[in-house]
Short mmCIF file of C-alpha atoms in Angstrom, two decimals:
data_model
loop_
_atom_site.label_atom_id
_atom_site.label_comp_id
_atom_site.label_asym_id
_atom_site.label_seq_id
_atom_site.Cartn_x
_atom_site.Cartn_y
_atom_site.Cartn_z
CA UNK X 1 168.44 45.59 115.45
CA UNK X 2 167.37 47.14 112.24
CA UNK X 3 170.64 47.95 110.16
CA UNK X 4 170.97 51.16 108.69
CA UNK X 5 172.72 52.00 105.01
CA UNK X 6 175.28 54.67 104.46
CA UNK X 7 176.48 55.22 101.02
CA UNK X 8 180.22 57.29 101.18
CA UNK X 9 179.61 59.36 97.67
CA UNK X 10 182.89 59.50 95.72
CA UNK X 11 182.08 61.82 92.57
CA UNK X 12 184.42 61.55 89.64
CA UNK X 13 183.34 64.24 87.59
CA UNK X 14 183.10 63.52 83.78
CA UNK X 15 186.45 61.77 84.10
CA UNK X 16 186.59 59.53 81.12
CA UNK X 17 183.17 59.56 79.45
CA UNK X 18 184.17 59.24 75.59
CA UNK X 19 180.55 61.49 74.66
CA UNK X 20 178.99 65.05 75.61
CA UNK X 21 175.46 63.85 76.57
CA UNK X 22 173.20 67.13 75.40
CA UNK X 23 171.55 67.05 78.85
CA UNK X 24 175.13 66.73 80.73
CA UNK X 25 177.14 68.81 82.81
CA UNK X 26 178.78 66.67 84.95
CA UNK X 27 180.59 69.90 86.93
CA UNK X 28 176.85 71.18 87.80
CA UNK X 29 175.41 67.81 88.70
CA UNK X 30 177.96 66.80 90.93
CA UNK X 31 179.08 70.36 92.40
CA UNK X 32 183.41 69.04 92.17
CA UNK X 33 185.42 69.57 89.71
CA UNK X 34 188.75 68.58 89.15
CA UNK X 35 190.67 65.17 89.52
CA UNK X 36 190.36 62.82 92.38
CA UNK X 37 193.04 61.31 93.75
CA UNK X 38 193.42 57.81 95.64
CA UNK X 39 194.31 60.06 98.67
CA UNK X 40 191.25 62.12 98.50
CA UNK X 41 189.28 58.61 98.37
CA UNK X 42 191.04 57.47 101.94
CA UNK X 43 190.40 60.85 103.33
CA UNK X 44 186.38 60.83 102.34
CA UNK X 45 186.07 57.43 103.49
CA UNK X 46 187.64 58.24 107.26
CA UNK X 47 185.73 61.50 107.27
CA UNK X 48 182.12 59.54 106.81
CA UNK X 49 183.89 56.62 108.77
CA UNK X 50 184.00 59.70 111.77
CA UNK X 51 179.81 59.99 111.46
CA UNK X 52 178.59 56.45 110.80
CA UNK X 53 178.19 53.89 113.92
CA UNK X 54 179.68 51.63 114.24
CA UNK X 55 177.31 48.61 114.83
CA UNK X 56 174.32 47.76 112.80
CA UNK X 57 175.87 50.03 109.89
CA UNK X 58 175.81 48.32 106.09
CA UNK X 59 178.55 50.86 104.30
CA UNK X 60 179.02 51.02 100.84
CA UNK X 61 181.83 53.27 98.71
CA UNK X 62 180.25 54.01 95.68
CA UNK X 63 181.74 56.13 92.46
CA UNK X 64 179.78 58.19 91.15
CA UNK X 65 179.85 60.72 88.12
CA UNK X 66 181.53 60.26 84.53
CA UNK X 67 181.93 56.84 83.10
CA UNK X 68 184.12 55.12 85.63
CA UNK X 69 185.04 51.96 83.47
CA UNK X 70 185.80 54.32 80.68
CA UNK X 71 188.97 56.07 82.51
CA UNK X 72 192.04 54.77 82.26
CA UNK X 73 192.51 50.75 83.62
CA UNK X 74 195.35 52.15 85.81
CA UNK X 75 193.55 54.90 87.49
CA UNK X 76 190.64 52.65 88.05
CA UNK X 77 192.40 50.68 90.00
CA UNK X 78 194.53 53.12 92.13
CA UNK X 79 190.76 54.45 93.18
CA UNK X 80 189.68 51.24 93.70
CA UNK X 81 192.61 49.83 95.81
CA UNK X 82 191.85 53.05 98.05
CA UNK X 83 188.12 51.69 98.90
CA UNK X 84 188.76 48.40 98.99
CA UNK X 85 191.70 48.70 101.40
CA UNK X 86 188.65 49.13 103.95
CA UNK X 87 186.66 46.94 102.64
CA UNK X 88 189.32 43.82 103.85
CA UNK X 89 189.58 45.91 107.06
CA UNK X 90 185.92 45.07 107.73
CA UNK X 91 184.78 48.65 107.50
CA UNK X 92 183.11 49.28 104.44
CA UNK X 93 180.73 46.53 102.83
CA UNK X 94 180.51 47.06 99.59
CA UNK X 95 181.82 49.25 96.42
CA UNK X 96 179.53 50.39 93.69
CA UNK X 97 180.26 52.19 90.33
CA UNK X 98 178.11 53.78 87.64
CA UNK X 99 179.15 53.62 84.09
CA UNK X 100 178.24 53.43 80.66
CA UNK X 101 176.73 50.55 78.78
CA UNK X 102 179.59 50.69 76.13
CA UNK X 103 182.18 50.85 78.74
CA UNK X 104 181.84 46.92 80.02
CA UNK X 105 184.14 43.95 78.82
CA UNK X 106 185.81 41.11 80.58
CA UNK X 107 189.19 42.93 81.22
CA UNK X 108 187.07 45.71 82.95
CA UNK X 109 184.80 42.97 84.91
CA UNK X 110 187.59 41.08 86.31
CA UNK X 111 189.39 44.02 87.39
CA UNK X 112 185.96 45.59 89.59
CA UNK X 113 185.76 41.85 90.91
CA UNK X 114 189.39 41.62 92.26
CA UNK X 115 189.03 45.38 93.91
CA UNK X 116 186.00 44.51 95.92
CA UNK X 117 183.33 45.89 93.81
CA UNK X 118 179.90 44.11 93.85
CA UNK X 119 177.26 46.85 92.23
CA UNK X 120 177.69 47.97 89.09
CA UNK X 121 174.76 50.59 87.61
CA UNK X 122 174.50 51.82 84.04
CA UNK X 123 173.59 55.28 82.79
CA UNK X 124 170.73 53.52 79.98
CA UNK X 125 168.80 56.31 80.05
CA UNK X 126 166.56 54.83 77.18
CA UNK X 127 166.35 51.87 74.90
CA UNK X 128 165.35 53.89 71.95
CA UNK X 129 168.15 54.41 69.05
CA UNK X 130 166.33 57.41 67.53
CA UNK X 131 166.45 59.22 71.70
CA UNK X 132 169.90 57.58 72.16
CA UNK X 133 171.20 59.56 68.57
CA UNK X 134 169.20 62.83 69.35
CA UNK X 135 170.40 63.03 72.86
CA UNK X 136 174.63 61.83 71.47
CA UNK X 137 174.54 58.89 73.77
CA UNK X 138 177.44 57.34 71.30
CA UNK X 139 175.54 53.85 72.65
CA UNK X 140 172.99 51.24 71.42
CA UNK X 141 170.29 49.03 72.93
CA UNK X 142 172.48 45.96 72.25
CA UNK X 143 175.22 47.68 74.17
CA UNK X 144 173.06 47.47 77.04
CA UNK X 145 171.87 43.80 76.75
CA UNK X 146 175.29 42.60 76.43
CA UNK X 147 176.30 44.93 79.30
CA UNK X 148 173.82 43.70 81.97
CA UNK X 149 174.18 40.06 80.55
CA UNK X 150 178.17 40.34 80.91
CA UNK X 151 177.71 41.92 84.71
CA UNK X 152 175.06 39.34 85.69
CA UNK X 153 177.57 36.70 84.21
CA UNK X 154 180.31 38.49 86.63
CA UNK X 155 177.79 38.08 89.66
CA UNK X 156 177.09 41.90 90.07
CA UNK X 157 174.27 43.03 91.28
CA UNK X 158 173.15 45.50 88.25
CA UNK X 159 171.80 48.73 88.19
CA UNK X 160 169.91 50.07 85.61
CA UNK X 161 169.23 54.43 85.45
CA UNK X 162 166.81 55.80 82.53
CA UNK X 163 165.84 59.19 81.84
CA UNK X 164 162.07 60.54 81.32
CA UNK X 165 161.27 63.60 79.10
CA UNK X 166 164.54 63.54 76.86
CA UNK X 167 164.33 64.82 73.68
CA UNK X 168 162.35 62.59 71.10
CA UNK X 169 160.65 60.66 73.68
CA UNK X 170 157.69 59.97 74.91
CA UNK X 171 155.50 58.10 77.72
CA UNK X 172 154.83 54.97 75.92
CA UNK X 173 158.52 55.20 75.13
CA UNK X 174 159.80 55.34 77.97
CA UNK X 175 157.17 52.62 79.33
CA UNK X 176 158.99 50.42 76.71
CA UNK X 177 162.00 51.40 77.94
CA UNK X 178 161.16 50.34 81.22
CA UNK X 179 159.49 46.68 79.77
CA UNK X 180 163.05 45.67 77.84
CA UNK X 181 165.29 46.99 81.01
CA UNK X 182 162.54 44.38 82.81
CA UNK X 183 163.40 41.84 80.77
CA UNK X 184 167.10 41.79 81.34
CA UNK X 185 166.28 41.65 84.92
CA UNK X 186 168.18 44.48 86.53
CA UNK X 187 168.06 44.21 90.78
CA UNK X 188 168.07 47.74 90.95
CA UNK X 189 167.05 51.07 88.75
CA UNK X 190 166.90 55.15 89.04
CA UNK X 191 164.47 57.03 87.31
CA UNK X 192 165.63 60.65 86.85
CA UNK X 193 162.95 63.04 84.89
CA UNK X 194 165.19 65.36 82.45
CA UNK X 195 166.22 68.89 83.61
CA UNK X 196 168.20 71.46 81.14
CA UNK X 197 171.16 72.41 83.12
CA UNK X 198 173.13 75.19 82.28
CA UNK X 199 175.74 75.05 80.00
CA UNK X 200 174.05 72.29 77.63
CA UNK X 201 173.39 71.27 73.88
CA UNK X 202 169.68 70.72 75.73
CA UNK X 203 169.66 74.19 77.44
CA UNK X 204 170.41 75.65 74.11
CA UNK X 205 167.78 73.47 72.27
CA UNK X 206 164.91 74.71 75.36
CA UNK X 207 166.30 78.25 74.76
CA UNK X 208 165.00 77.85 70.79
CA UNK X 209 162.15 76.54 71.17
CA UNK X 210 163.31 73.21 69.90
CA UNK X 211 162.93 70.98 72.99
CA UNK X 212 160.17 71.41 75.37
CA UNK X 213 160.94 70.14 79.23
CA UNK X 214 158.06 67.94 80.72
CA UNK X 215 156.17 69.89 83.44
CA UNK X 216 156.58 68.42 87.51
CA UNK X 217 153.01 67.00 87.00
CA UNK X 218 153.96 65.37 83.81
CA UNK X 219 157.00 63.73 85.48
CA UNK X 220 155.24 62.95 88.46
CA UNK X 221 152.74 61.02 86.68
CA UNK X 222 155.15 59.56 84.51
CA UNK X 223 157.98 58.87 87.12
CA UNK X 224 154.75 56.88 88.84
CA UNK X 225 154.03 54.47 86.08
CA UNK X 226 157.63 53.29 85.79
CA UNK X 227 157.91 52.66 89.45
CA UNK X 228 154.97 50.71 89.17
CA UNK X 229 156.08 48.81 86.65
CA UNK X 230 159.42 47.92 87.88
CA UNK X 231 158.67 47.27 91.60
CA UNK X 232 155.74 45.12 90.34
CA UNK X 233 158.01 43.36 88.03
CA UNK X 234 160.89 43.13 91.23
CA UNK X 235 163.03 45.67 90.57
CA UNK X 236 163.44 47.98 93.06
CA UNK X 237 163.67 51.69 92.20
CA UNK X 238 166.28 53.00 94.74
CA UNK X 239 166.02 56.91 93.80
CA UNK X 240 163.52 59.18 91.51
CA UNK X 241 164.81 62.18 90.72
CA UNK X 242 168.59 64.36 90.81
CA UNK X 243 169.67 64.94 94.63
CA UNK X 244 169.49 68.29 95.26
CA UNK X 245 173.25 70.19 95.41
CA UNK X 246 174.00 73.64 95.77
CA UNK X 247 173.92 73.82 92.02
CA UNK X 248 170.97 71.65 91.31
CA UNK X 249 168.10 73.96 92.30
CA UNK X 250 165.87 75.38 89.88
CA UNK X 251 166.66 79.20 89.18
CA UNK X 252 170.64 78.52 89.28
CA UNK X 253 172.10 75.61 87.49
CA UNK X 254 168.71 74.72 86.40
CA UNK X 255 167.49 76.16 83.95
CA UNK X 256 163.89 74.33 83.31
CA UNK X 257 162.34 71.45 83.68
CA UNK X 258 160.44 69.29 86.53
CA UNK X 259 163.04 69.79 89.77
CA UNK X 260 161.66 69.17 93.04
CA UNK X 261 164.10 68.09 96.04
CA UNK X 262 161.44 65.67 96.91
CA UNK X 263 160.28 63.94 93.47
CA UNK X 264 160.12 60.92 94.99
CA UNK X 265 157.70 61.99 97.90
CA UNK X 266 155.78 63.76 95.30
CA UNK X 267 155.98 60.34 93.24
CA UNK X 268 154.89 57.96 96.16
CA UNK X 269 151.74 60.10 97.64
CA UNK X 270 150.30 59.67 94.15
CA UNK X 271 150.87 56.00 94.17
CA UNK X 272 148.62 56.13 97.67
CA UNK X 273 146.77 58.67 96.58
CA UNK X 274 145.75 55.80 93.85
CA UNK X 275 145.60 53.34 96.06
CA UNK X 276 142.77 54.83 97.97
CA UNK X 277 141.09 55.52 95.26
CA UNK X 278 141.48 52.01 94.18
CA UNK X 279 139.36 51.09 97.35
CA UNK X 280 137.16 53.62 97.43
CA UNK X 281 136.10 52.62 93.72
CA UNK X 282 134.65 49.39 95.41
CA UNK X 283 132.96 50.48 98.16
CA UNK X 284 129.30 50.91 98.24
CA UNK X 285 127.48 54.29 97.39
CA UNK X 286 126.38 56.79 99.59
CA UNK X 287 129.33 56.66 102.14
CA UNK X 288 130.03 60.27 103.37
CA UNK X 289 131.93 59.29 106.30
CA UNK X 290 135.11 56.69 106.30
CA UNK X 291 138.12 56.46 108.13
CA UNK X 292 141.79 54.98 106.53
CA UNK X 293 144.06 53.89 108.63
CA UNK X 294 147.92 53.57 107.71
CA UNK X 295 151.57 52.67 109.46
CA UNK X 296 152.95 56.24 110.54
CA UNK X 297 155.89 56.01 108.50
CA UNK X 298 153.27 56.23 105.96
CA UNK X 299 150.94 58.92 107.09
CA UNK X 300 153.09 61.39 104.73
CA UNK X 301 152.57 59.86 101.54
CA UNK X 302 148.89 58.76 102.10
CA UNK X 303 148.13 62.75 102.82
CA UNK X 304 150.32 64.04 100.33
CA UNK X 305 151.74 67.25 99.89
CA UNK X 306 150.51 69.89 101.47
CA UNK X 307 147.47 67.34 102.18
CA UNK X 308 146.80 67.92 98.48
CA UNK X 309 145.25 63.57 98.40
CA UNK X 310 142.71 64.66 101.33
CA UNK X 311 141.30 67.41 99.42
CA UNK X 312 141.25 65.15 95.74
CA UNK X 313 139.47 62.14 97.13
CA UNK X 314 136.98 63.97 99.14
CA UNK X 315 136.14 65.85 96.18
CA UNK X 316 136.51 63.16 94.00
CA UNK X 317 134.08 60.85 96.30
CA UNK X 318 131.79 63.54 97.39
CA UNK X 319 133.22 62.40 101.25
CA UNK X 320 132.05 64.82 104.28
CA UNK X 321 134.49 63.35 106.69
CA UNK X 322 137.68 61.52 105.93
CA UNK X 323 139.38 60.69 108.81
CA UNK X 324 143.09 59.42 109.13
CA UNK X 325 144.08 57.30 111.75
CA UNK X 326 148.01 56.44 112.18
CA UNK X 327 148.24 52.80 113.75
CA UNK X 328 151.39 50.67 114.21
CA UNK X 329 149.17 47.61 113.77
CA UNK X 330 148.94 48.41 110.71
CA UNK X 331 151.71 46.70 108.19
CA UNK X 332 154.30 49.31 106.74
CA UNK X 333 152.99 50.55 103.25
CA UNK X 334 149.41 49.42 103.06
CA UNK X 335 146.44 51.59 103.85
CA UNK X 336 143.28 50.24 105.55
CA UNK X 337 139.32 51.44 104.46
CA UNK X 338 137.30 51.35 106.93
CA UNK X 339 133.06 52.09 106.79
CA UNK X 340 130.01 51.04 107.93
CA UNK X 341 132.20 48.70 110.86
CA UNK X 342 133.92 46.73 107.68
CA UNK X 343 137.32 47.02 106.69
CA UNK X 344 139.05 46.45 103.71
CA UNK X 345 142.90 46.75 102.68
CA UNK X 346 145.45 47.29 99.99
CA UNK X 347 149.53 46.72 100.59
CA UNK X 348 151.46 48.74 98.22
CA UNK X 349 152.95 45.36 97.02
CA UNK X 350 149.89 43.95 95.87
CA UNK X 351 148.84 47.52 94.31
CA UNK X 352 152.25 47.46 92.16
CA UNK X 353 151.49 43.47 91.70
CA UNK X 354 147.90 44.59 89.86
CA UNK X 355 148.85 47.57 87.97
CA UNK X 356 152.30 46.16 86.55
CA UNK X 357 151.13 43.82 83.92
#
């Protein structure tokens, strides 16, 4: 049986984080506000408890929002104790928290270890000082590297999140970014393209002129390269992209920038929509007629959306008839070319392999 992951979403809203990000609202990102309390932990816990099944479940707590290591030791561990009380009863797996960089030492370590907690992800957002000062992350690089070195010393498993589009970067920035997290070797990262929410330094810089959002295209293409480069490099990118809230939709809280609720769809139908391409590069001229076959968990991706791929590779290839077969035979993310009765294939994994170097 194929076990499924639930993730109970505890959000502690800007509750101890020592800086005012200029991108940050943490009341608009995570739609709560006010304090949590250990009894509000136990009583989200049994409510998801009520939804998840019971067998073949893998359930994880995880704290979200703020700096979590930067609140007080004390609270920590009254929210803590609250999770990990069903972790011991069997019921919940795991317990992750997200924090800053400059918000890890042993004291703090020990104390996640002891309450159960086993995933620990930092908010990075780049490795560049002159971003980190322009964007008042109050953090360095080195803050980081000693971070994930402590945590990886602790046993976590480490998470890594970095932002694309903030002020003062760039691509190749951000690339590099991505190469030095590599190099620290993370297990995990996010990859969340910058938005100006309301009520920001960064909403005020957009509104004079002084900072200029990256379009969805731009962070599409850019969002793709990273992913590339850190599932070919074996980190695995777990989310691209702010989960849509009430709040979080472009037109309220959002003021610009490249929101879509599905920026990771949008993000993976390019990667096929390269990958065919890839293959269709070495086929022989003068093919008007081919078939691709995929998995059907797949089939979305590999057309794209709103079938924008079909339409770009038969224009691109000068193709008459592209037909797309769905096919269970075929191996979960990897797309097969088929023409003149030869086939030819490309996994995802060996795409990411060839393009992450």
């Amino acid at each position: 049986m194929n076990k499924k992951h639930y993730i109970i979403p505890i959000f502690v809203p800007h509750k101890g984080c020592p800086h005012d990000c200029i991108f940050c609202n943490q009341k608009k990102i995570t739609g709560q506000l006010g304090e949590v309390t250990a009894d509000e932990v136990s009583q989200k816990i049994d409510e998801y408890l009520a939804t998840i099944p019971e067998h073949g479940s893998i359930i994880e707590v995880a704290f979200y929002g703020g700096s979590f290591t930067a609140i007080p030791i004390a609270y920590q561990k009254e929210l803590l104790e609250a999770a990990f009380h069903y972790v011991e009863k069997g019921l919940v797996r795991n317990i992750r928290v997200s924090t800053r960089p400059d918000c890890i030492d042993a004291e703090i370590c020990s104390n996640l270890r002891r309450h159960g907690a086993g995933i620990v992800e930092l908010g990075v957002q780049s490795m560049d000082e002159e971003v980190l000062k322009l964007c008042n992350r109050g953090h360095t690089a080195r803050d980081v590297v000693e971070a994930v070195q402590m945590l990886k010393g602790y046993g976590f498993t480490v998470g890594v999140q970095m932002m694309v589009g903030l002020p003062g970067d760039s691509e190749e920035m951000a690339l590099k970014t991505a190469e030095e997290l590599i190099s620290l070797k993370p297990d995990i990262a996010r990859i969340y393209p910058a938005l100006v929410i309301r009520n920001t330094y960064m909403e005020d810089m957009y509104l004079r002129g002084d900072y200029r959002p990256l379009s969805l295209e731009e962070a599409v293409e850019e969002s793709k390269k990273l992913l590339i480069l850190f599932e070919g490099n074996g980190v695995k990118v777990i989310r691209i992209g702010l989960q849509p809230t009430e709040n979080i939709l472009l037109g309220r809280d959002v003021v610009a920038g490249p929101f879509h609720p599905s920026m990771r769809h949008l993000v993976e139908s390019l990667v096929y929509r390269d990958m065919l391409c890839c293959l269709l590069e070495k086929m022989p001229e003068n093919h008007r007629n081919i078939t691709v076959k995929v998995n059907p968990g797949n089939i979305s991706e590999l057309v794209g959306h709103k079938k924008s791929n079909i339409g770009f590779i038969k224009g691109k290839f000068f193709i008459d008839k592209l037909k797309i077969v769905q096919d269970i035979c075929v191996e979960a993310d990897t797309i097969v070319l088929i023409y003149d009765e030869k086939s030819v294939l490309l996994s995802k994994k060996d795409y990411f392999s060839l393009y992450s170097k």
